[in-house]
PDB file of C-alpha atoms in Angstrom:
ATOM      1  CA  MET T1251      27.899 -86.819  88.688  1.00 81.00           C
ATOM      2  CA  VAL T1252      28.268 -87.658  84.882  1.00 90.00           C
ATOM      3  CA  TYR T1253      30.298 -90.693  85.554  1.00 93.00           C
ATOM      4  CA  THR T1254      27.830 -91.997  88.025  1.00 95.00           C
ATOM      5  CA  ARG T1255      24.844 -91.430  85.804  1.00 95.00           C
ATOM      6  CA  LEU T1256      26.710 -93.146  82.984  1.00 97.00           C
ATOM      7  CA  MET T1257      27.613 -96.243  84.973  1.00 97.00           C
ATOM      8  CA  TRP T1258      24.119 -96.392  86.318  1.00 96.00           C
ATOM      9  CA  TYR T1259      22.767 -96.400  82.797  1.00 97.00           C
ATOM     10  CA  LEU T1260      25.141 -99.029  81.670  1.00 98.00           C
ATOM     11  CA  GLU T1261      24.820-101.407  84.660  1.00 97.00           C
ATOM     12  CA  ASP T1262      21.214-101.057  85.303  1.00 97.00           C
ATOM     13  CA  ARG T1263      20.595-102.142  81.685  1.00 97.00           C
ATOM     14  CA  GLU T1264      23.100-104.869  81.713  1.00 97.00           C
ATOM     15  CA  LEU T1265      24.614-103.557  78.630  1.00 98.00           C
ATOM     16  CA  PHE T1266      28.187-104.771  79.599  1.00 98.00           C
ATOM     17  CA  ALA T1267      28.558-108.520  79.280  1.00 97.00           C
ATOM     18  CA  PRO T1268      29.311-110.256  82.604  1.00 96.00           C
ATOM     19  CA  THR T1269      32.698-111.372  81.297  1.00 97.00           C
ATOM     20  CA  MET T1270      33.880-107.739  80.964  1.00 97.00           C
ATOM     21  CA  TYR T1271      35.587-107.145  84.320  1.00 96.00           C
ATOM     22  CA  GLY T1272      37.660-103.991  83.836  1.00 95.00           C
ATOM     23  CA  PHE T1273      36.791-100.802  85.784  1.00 94.00           C
ATOM     24  CA  ARG T1274      33.289-101.947  86.779  1.00 95.00           C
ATOM     25  CA  PRO T1275      31.799-102.003  90.370  1.00 92.00           C
ATOM     26  CA  GLY T1276      32.209-105.340  92.378  1.00 92.00           C
ATOM     27  CA  LEU T1277      34.498-106.867  89.635  1.00 91.00           C
ATOM     28  CA  SER T1278      38.223-107.456  89.512  1.00 89.00           C
ATOM     29  CA  THR T1279      41.095-109.576  88.273  1.00 90.00           C
ATOM     30  CA  GLU T1280      40.489-111.758  91.114  1.00 91.00           C
ATOM     31  CA  ASP T1281      37.330-112.969  89.458  1.00 92.00           C
ATOM     32  CA  ILE T1282      39.044-113.800  86.321  1.00 91.00           C
ATOM     33  CA  LEU T1283      41.802-115.872  88.387  1.00 90.00           C
ATOM     34  CA  LEU T1284      39.011-117.741  90.181  1.00 89.00           C
ATOM     35  CA  GLY T1285      37.534-118.728  86.786  1.00 87.00           C
ATOM     36  CA  LEU T1286      40.832-119.866  85.408  1.00 86.00           C
ATOM     37  CA  LYS T1287      41.566-121.806  88.550  1.00 85.00           C
ATOM     38  CA  ASP T1288      38.272-123.737  88.489  1.00 85.00           C
ATOM     39  CA  ASP T1289      38.578-124.424  84.682  1.00 86.00           C
ATOM     40  CA  VAL T1290      42.162-124.787  83.916  1.00 83.00           C
ATOM     41  CA  LEU T1291      44.297-125.698  87.089  1.00 79.00           C
ATOM     42  CA  ASP T1292      42.463-129.017  87.828  1.00 74.00           C
ATOM     43  CA  PRO T1293      45.318-131.469  88.262  1.00 70.00           C
ATOM     44  CA  ASN T1294      42.658-134.320  88.093  1.00 73.00           C
ATOM     45  CA  SER T1295      41.398-133.241  84.738  1.00 74.00           C
ATOM     46  CA  VAL T1296      42.113-135.771  81.942  1.00 74.00           C
ATOM     47  CA  HIS T1297      41.509-133.125  79.148  1.00 79.00           C
ATOM     48  CA  PRO T1298      44.191-130.863  77.725  1.00 82.00           C
ATOM     49  CA  ARG T1299      43.516-127.123  78.634  1.00 87.00           C
ATOM     50  CA  ALA T1300      44.901-124.159  77.012  1.00 88.00           C
ATOM     51  CA  VAL T1301      44.868-120.447  77.819  1.00 90.00           C
ATOM     52  CA  VAL T1302      45.660-117.550  75.399  1.00 92.00           C
ATOM     53  CA  GLY T1303      46.267-113.896  76.678  1.00 92.00           C
ATOM     54  CA  VAL T1304      45.889-111.346  73.799  1.00 93.00           C
ATOM     55  CA  ASP T1305      47.084-107.532  74.454  1.00 92.00           C
ATOM     56  CA  ILE T1306      45.337-104.823  72.312  1.00 93.00           C
ATOM     57  CA  ARG T1307      48.190-102.558  71.292  1.00 92.00           C
ATOM     58  CA  LYS T1308      48.186 -98.915  72.625  1.00 92.00           C
ATOM     59  CA  ALA T1309      44.585 -99.267  73.164  1.00 94.00           C
ATOM     60  CA  PHE T1310      43.653 -96.356  75.564  1.00 95.00           C
ATOM     61  CA  ASP T1311      45.961 -93.999  73.432  1.00 94.00           C
ATOM     62  CA  GLY T1312      44.843 -95.313  70.082  1.00 95.00           C
ATOM     63  CA  VAL T1313      41.057 -95.835  70.010  1.00 97.00           C
ATOM     64  CA  PRO T1314      39.353 -93.443  67.678  1.00 96.00           C
ATOM     65  CA  HIS T1315      36.906 -91.042  69.167  1.00 96.00           C
ATOM     66  CA  SER T1316      34.493 -92.082  66.319  1.00 97.00           C
ATOM     67  CA  THR T1317      34.494 -95.575  67.503  1.00 98.00           C
ATOM     68  CA  ILE T1318      33.641 -94.542  70.974  1.00 98.00           C
ATOM     69  CA  MET T1319      30.795 -92.410  69.724  1.00 97.00           C
ATOM     70  CA  ASN T1320      29.395 -95.139  67.247  1.00 97.00           C
ATOM     71  CA  LYS T1321      29.508 -97.674  70.012  1.00 98.00           C
ATOM     72  CA  ALA T1322      27.904 -95.451  72.514  1.00 98.00           C
ATOM     73  CA  ARG T1323      25.091 -94.835  70.056  1.00 97.00           C
ATOM     74  CA  ALA T1324      24.809 -98.583  69.591  1.00 97.00           C
ATOM     75  CA  LEU T1325      24.180 -98.814  73.351  1.00 97.00           C
ATOM     76  CA  GLY T1326      21.389 -96.350  73.136  1.00 97.00           C
ATOM     77  CA  LEU T1327      23.149 -93.423  74.548  1.00 97.00           C
ATOM     78  CA  ARG T1328      21.437 -90.187  73.223  1.00 95.00           C
ATOM     79  CA  GLY T1329      20.807 -86.614  74.337  1.00 95.00           C
ATOM     80  CA  LYS T1330      22.740 -84.809  76.944  1.00 94.00           C
ATOM     81  CA  MET T1331      24.844 -87.841  77.974  1.00 95.00           C
ATOM     82  CA  TYR T1332      25.880 -88.574  74.324  1.00 96.00           C
ATOM     83  CA  ASN T1333      26.612 -84.889  73.727  1.00 95.00           C
ATOM     84  CA  PHE T1334      28.748 -84.718  76.855  1.00 94.00           C
ATOM     85  CA  ILE T1335      30.880 -87.601  75.661  1.00 96.00           C
ATOM     86  CA  ALA T1336      31.250 -85.889  72.304  1.00 94.00           C
ATOM     87  CA  GLY T1337      32.162 -82.649  73.929  1.00 92.00           C
ATOM     88  CA  PHE T1338      34.562 -84.415  76.287  1.00 92.00           C
ATOM     89  CA  LEU T1339      36.643 -86.039  73.396  1.00 93.00           C
ATOM     90  CA  GLU T1340      36.353 -83.431  70.906  1.00 88.00           C
ATOM     91  CA  GLY T1341      38.463 -80.415  70.483  1.00 75.00           C
ATOM     92  CA  ARG T1342      41.569 -81.731  71.977  1.00 71.00           C
ATOM     93  CA  SER T1343      44.969 -80.769  70.297  1.00 63.00           C
ATOM     94  CA  TYR T1344      48.604 -81.516  70.957  1.00 55.00           C
ATOM     95  CA  GLN T1345      51.866 -79.678  69.999  1.00 58.00           C
ATOM     96  CA  VAL T1346      55.392 -81.207  70.094  1.00 69.00           C
ATOM     97  CA  ASP T1347      58.133 -79.034  71.797  1.00 76.00           C
ATOM     98  CA  ILE T1348      61.844 -79.777  71.026  1.00 81.00           C
ATOM     99  CA  GLY T1349      64.082 -77.231  72.624  1.00 78.00           C
ATOM    100  CA  GLN T1350      63.018 -73.817  71.210  1.00 77.00           C
ATOM    101  CA  ASP T1351      61.301 -75.453  68.268  1.00 74.00           C
ATOM    102  CA  ALA T1352      57.582 -76.304  68.211  1.00 74.00           C
ATOM    103  CA  SER T1353      55.455 -78.318  65.701  1.00 74.00           C
ATOM    104  CA  ALA T1354      52.178 -77.095  64.402  1.00 71.00           C
ATOM    105  CA  VAL T1355      49.252 -77.503  66.508  1.00 65.00           C
ATOM    106  CA  ARG T1356      47.376 -80.638  65.567  1.00 73.00           C
ATOM    107  CA  MET T1357      43.926 -81.911  66.516  1.00 71.00           C
ATOM    108  CA  ASN T1358      43.689 -85.184  68.318  1.00 78.00           C
ATOM    109  CA  HIS T1359      41.118 -87.644  67.233  1.00 90.00           C
ATOM    110  CA  VAL T1360      42.202 -90.750  69.118  1.00 94.00           C
ATOM    111  CA  GLY T1361      42.609 -91.841  72.653  1.00 93.00           C
ATOM    112  CA  VAL T1362      40.802 -91.293  75.912  1.00 95.00           C
ATOM    113  CA  PRO T1363      42.349 -88.605  78.196  1.00 91.00           C
ATOM    114  CA  GLN T1364      44.547 -90.089  80.876  1.00 88.00           C
ATOM    115  CA  GLY T1365      43.708 -89.549  84.571  1.00 90.00           C
ATOM    116  CA  SER T1366      39.853 -89.017  83.903  1.00 93.00           C
ATOM    117  CA  VAL T1367      37.467 -91.159  85.918  1.00 95.00           C
ATOM    118  CA  ILE T1368      35.331 -91.488  82.922  1.00 96.00           C
ATOM    119  CA  SER T1369      38.030 -92.668  80.371  1.00 96.00           C
ATOM    120  CA  PRO T1370      38.157 -96.331  81.304  1.00 97.00           C
ATOM    121  CA  THR T1371      34.265 -96.652  80.912  1.00 98.00           C
ATOM    122  CA  LEU T1372      34.608 -94.916  77.330  1.00 98.00           C
ATOM    123  CA  PHE T1373      37.294 -97.593  76.400  1.00 98.00           C
ATOM    124  CA  ASN T1374      34.921-100.222  77.798  1.00 98.00           C
ATOM    125  CA  ILE T1375      32.067 -98.854  75.543  1.00 98.00           C
ATOM    126  CA  SER T1376      34.326 -99.226  72.602  1.00 98.00           C
ATOM    127  CA  MET T1377      35.000-102.920  73.614  1.00 98.00           C
ATOM    128  CA  HIS T1378      31.541-103.855  74.584  1.00 98.00           C
ATOM    129  CA  GLN T1379      30.499-105.945  71.640  1.00 98.00           C
ATOM    130  CA  LEU T1380      33.705-108.073  71.773  1.00 98.00           C
ATOM    131  CA  PRO T1381      32.653-110.497  74.765  1.00 98.00           C
ATOM    132  CA  ARG T1382      29.234-110.970  73.221  1.00 97.00           C
ATOM    133  CA  ARG T1383      30.807-112.283  70.112  1.00 98.00           C
ATOM    134  CA  LEU T1384      33.172-114.462  71.930  1.00 98.00           C
ATOM    135  CA  ALA T1385      30.267-116.009  73.810  1.00 97.00           C
ATOM    136  CA  ASP T1386      28.955-117.355  70.607  1.00 97.00           C
ATOM    137  CA  ILE T1387      31.756-119.705  70.200  1.00 97.00           C
ATOM    138  CA  SER T1388      30.759-123.051  71.904  1.00 95.00           C
ATOM    139  CA  GLY T1389      33.474-124.577  74.136  1.00 93.00           C
ATOM    140  CA  LEU T1390      35.207-121.312  74.738  1.00 96.00           C
ATOM    141  CA  LYS T1391      35.537-119.434  77.990  1.00 96.00           C
ATOM    142  CA  HIS T1392      36.713-115.919  78.036  1.00 97.00           C
ATOM    143  CA  ALA T1393      37.406-112.700  80.201  1.00 96.00           C
ATOM    144  CA  VAL T1394      37.957-109.011  78.962  1.00 97.00           C
ATOM    145  CA  TYR T1395      39.823-106.735  81.245  1.00 96.00           C
ATOM    146  CA  ALA T1396      40.263-103.310  79.385  1.00 94.00           C
ATOM    147  CA  ASP T1397      42.744-103.956  76.700  1.00 94.00           C
ATOM    148  CA  ASP T1398      43.693-107.478  77.925  1.00 94.00           C
ATOM    149  CA  VAL T1399      41.717-110.425  76.412  1.00 96.00           C
ATOM    150  CA  THR T1400      41.934-113.940  77.875  1.00 95.00           C
ATOM    151  CA  VAL T1401      40.393-117.126  76.285  1.00 95.00           C
ATOM    152  CA  TRP T1402      40.629-120.527  77.344  1.00 94.00           C
ATOM    153  CA  THR T1403      39.409-124.045  76.663  1.00 92.00           C
ATOM    154  CA  HIS T1404      39.160-126.734  79.123  1.00 87.00           C
ATOM    155  CA  GLN T1405      37.336-129.792  77.494  1.00 85.00           C
ATOM    156  CA  GLY T1406      37.388-131.688  74.374  1.00 83.00           C
ATOM    157  CA  SER T1407      39.912-133.102  71.869  1.00 80.00           C
ATOM    158  CA  ILE T1408      43.008-131.565  70.632  1.00 77.00           C
ATOM    159  CA  GLY T1409      41.433-130.696  67.461  1.00 81.00           C
ATOM    160  CA  GLU T1410      38.460-129.044  69.083  1.00 86.00           C
ATOM    161  CA  HIS T1411      40.870-126.822  71.243  1.00 85.00           C
ATOM    162  CA  GLU T1412      42.582-125.923  67.991  1.00 84.00           C
ATOM    163  CA  ASP T1413      39.512-124.910  66.208  1.00 89.00           C
ATOM    164  CA  VAL T1414      37.964-123.071  69.151  1.00 92.00           C
ATOM    165  CA  LEU T1415      41.037-120.928  69.888  1.00 91.00           C
ATOM    166  CA  ARG T1416      41.603-120.182  66.202  1.00 90.00           C
ATOM    167  CA  ARG T1417      38.075-118.793  65.900  1.00 93.00           C
ATOM    168  CA  ALA T1418      38.506-116.891  69.064  1.00 94.00           C
ATOM    169  CA  LEU T1419      41.750-115.148  67.938  1.00 93.00           C
ATOM    170  CA  ASN T1420      40.343-114.309  64.616  1.00 93.00           C
ATOM    171  CA  ILE T1421      37.366-112.585  66.240  1.00 95.00           C
ATOM    172  CA  ILE T1422      39.586-110.594  68.596  1.00 95.00           C
ATOM    173  CA  HIS T1423      41.832-109.643  65.683  1.00 94.00           C
ATOM    174  CA  ASP T1424      38.842-108.512  63.651  1.00 95.00           C
ATOM    175  CA  TYR T1425      37.285-106.605  66.309  1.00 97.00           C
ATOM    176  CA  ALA T1426      40.329-104.754  67.008  1.00 96.00           C
ATOM    177  CA  LEU T1427      40.535-103.726  63.273  1.00 95.00           C
ATOM    178  CA  GLU T1428      36.901-102.800  63.382  1.00 96.00           C
ATOM    179  CA  THR T1429      37.494-100.352  66.342  1.00 96.00           C
ATOM    180  CA  GLY T1430      40.599 -98.826  64.649  1.00 97.00           C
ATOM    181  CA  LEU T1431      42.983-100.752  66.884  1.00 96.00           C
ATOM    182  CA  GLN T1432      45.459-103.618  66.434  1.00 93.00           C
ATOM    183  CA  THR T1433      46.392-106.840  68.497  1.00 92.00           C
ATOM    184  CA  ALA T1434      49.858-107.130  69.925  1.00 88.00           C
ATOM    185  CA  PRO T1435      51.490-110.383  68.694  1.00 83.00           C
ATOM    186  CA  ASP T1436      54.631-109.853  70.537  1.00 81.00           C
ATOM    187  CA  LYS T1437      52.667-109.722  73.730  1.00 84.00           C
ATOM    188  CA  THR T1438      50.517-112.842  73.016  1.00 84.00           C
ATOM    189  CA  GLU T1439      50.805-115.577  75.561  1.00 83.00           C
ATOM    190  CA  PHE T1440      49.820-119.217  75.355  1.00 82.00           C
ATOM    191  CA  VAL T1441      49.868-121.737  78.169  1.00 82.00           C
ATOM    192  CA  VAL T1442      48.919-125.498  77.357  1.00 81.00           C
ATOM    193  CA  ILE T1443      48.249-127.633  80.384  1.00 79.00           C
ATOM    194  CA  HIS T1444      47.859-131.511  80.596  1.00 70.00           C
ATOM    195  CA  GLY T1445      47.773-133.169  83.952  1.00 60.00           C
ATOM    196  CA  GLY T1446      50.247-131.660  86.108  1.00 53.00           C
ATOM    197  CA  ARG T1447      52.472-129.974  83.534  1.00 54.00           C
ATOM    198  CA  SER T1448      52.198-126.945  81.276  1.00 53.00           C
ATOM    199  CA  THR T1449      54.022-125.416  78.414  1.00 53.00           C
ATOM    200  CA  PHE T1450      54.302-121.608  78.533  1.00 51.00           C
ATOM    201  CA  VAL T1451      54.742-119.923  75.098  1.00 51.00           C
ATOM    202  CA  LYS T1452      55.267-116.185  74.496  1.00 53.00           C
ATOM    203  CA  GLN T1453      55.254-114.556  71.102  1.00 47.00           C
ATOM    204  CA  GLU T1454      58.385-112.651  70.443  1.00 39.00           C
ATOM    205  CA  GLU T1455      58.243-111.917  66.791  1.00 35.00           C
ATOM    206  CA  LYS T1456      56.127-109.338  65.155  1.00 35.00           C
ATOM    207  CA  ARG T1457      55.680-110.986  61.853  1.00 35.00           C
ATOM    208  CA  HIS T1458      52.646-113.063  61.193  1.00 36.00           C
ATOM    209  CA  ARG T1459      52.545-116.774  60.346  1.00 36.00           C
ATOM    210  CA  SER T1460      49.925-119.076  58.742  1.00 30.00           C
ATOM    211  CA  ALA T1461      47.161-120.833  60.741  1.00 28.00           C
ATOM    212  CA  SER T1462      48.701-124.118  59.857  1.00 27.00           C
ATOM    213  CA  GLU T1463      51.677-123.243  62.192  1.00 36.00           C
ATOM    214  CA  THR T1464      51.180-124.580  65.745  1.00 33.00           C
ATOM    215  CA  VAL T1465      52.696-124.661  69.147  1.00 33.00           C
ATOM    216  CA  HIS T1466      53.566-128.191  70.166  1.00 34.00           C
ATOM    217  CA  ASP T1467      53.759-129.178  73.750  1.00 34.00           C
ATOM    218  CA  ALA T1468      55.969-132.472  73.473  1.00 27.00           C
ATOM    219  CA  THR T1469      55.596-133.240  77.273  1.00 27.00           C
ATOM    220  CA  ALA T1470      51.821-132.826  77.521  1.00 31.00           C
ATOM    221  CA  HIS T1471      51.099-134.080  73.859  1.00 31.00           C
ATOM    222  CA  ALA T1472      48.918-131.190  73.376  1.00 33.00           C
ATOM    223  CA  VAL T1473      48.754-128.912  70.292  1.00 34.00           C
ATOM    224  CA  VAL T1474      47.270-125.300  70.145  1.00 36.00           C
ATOM    225  CA  ALA T1475      47.164-123.456  66.824  1.00 35.00           C
ATOM    226  CA  PRO T1476      47.213-119.647  66.762  1.00 37.00           C
ATOM    227  CA  SER T1477      45.243-117.467  64.536  1.00 38.00           C
ATOM    228  CA  ARG T1478      46.632-116.828  61.086  1.00 37.00           C
ATOM    229  CA  ARG T1479      47.210-113.311  62.275  1.00 40.00           C
ATOM    230  CA  LEU T1480      48.940-113.953  65.465  1.00 38.00           C
ATOM    231  CA  SER T1481      52.334-116.180  65.633  1.00 37.00           C
ATOM    232  CA  ILE T1482      54.513-118.013  67.990  1.00 32.00           C
ATOM    233  CA  SER T1483      58.220-118.419  68.304  1.00 30.00           C
ATOM    234  CA  THR T1484      59.637-119.986  71.354  1.00 29.00           C
ATOM    235  CA  ALA T1485      58.396-122.535  74.050  1.00 32.00           C
ATOM    236  CA  ALA T1486      59.728-123.768  77.404  1.00 31.00           C
ATOM    237  CA  ALA T1487      58.129-126.535  79.646  1.00 30.00           C
ATOM    238  CA  ILE T1488      57.451-125.344  83.110  1.00 29.00           C
ATOM    239  CA  THR T1489      55.889-127.094  86.166  1.00 31.00           C
ATOM    240  CA  PRO T1490      53.053-125.103  87.811  1.00 35.00           C
ATOM    241  CA  PRO T1491      53.176-124.670  91.586  1.00 36.00           C
TER     242      PRO T1491
END
């Protein structure tokens, strides 16, 4: 009942951006893949294209309850619904048992409870402003599915790709910090495509590099620059199916 009323409130008022796909009625990962297919996998395109996938580290377990409540208030939630969410999150505790030894009981102020039907929606509430901010970047396409954020470009020069993606990655990083979370550079993936070939790059180092460091695709003659807060280490050319 509560979940149904909450979803009706959010969807009826269109409070979630159309590019937020996770755990919403009528939307799925297939919608994201169709968008990528139309924009990125066109073999006849003369423009280089680039896709970046960013993961939010331990998002469901680490999002602060205060963030969820602040974002819920920003969406206009008040009264009984707001109080229900607060009561649902507050007062949770944990204790670590090792053999016959047990830690002190500690209050838990982060994370959404696993297995609850309402938890993914509460996480979406904490993320709802990110797609709006990404939408302000001209030349950028994006999709947010829970803690996975995908951004891509499919038109313009190499320099324009570089500038657009750098701005997008900075926004994602800053939003994660704002919500009490962190991006996961070790799970960040880049794909650069030009014509019928692509370069796949996966970040495997946790240390950050400067914005001047770039990913070079020698085959496609395309360059993508990561944010100064996300880094890249290895690349291998692949041929898409």
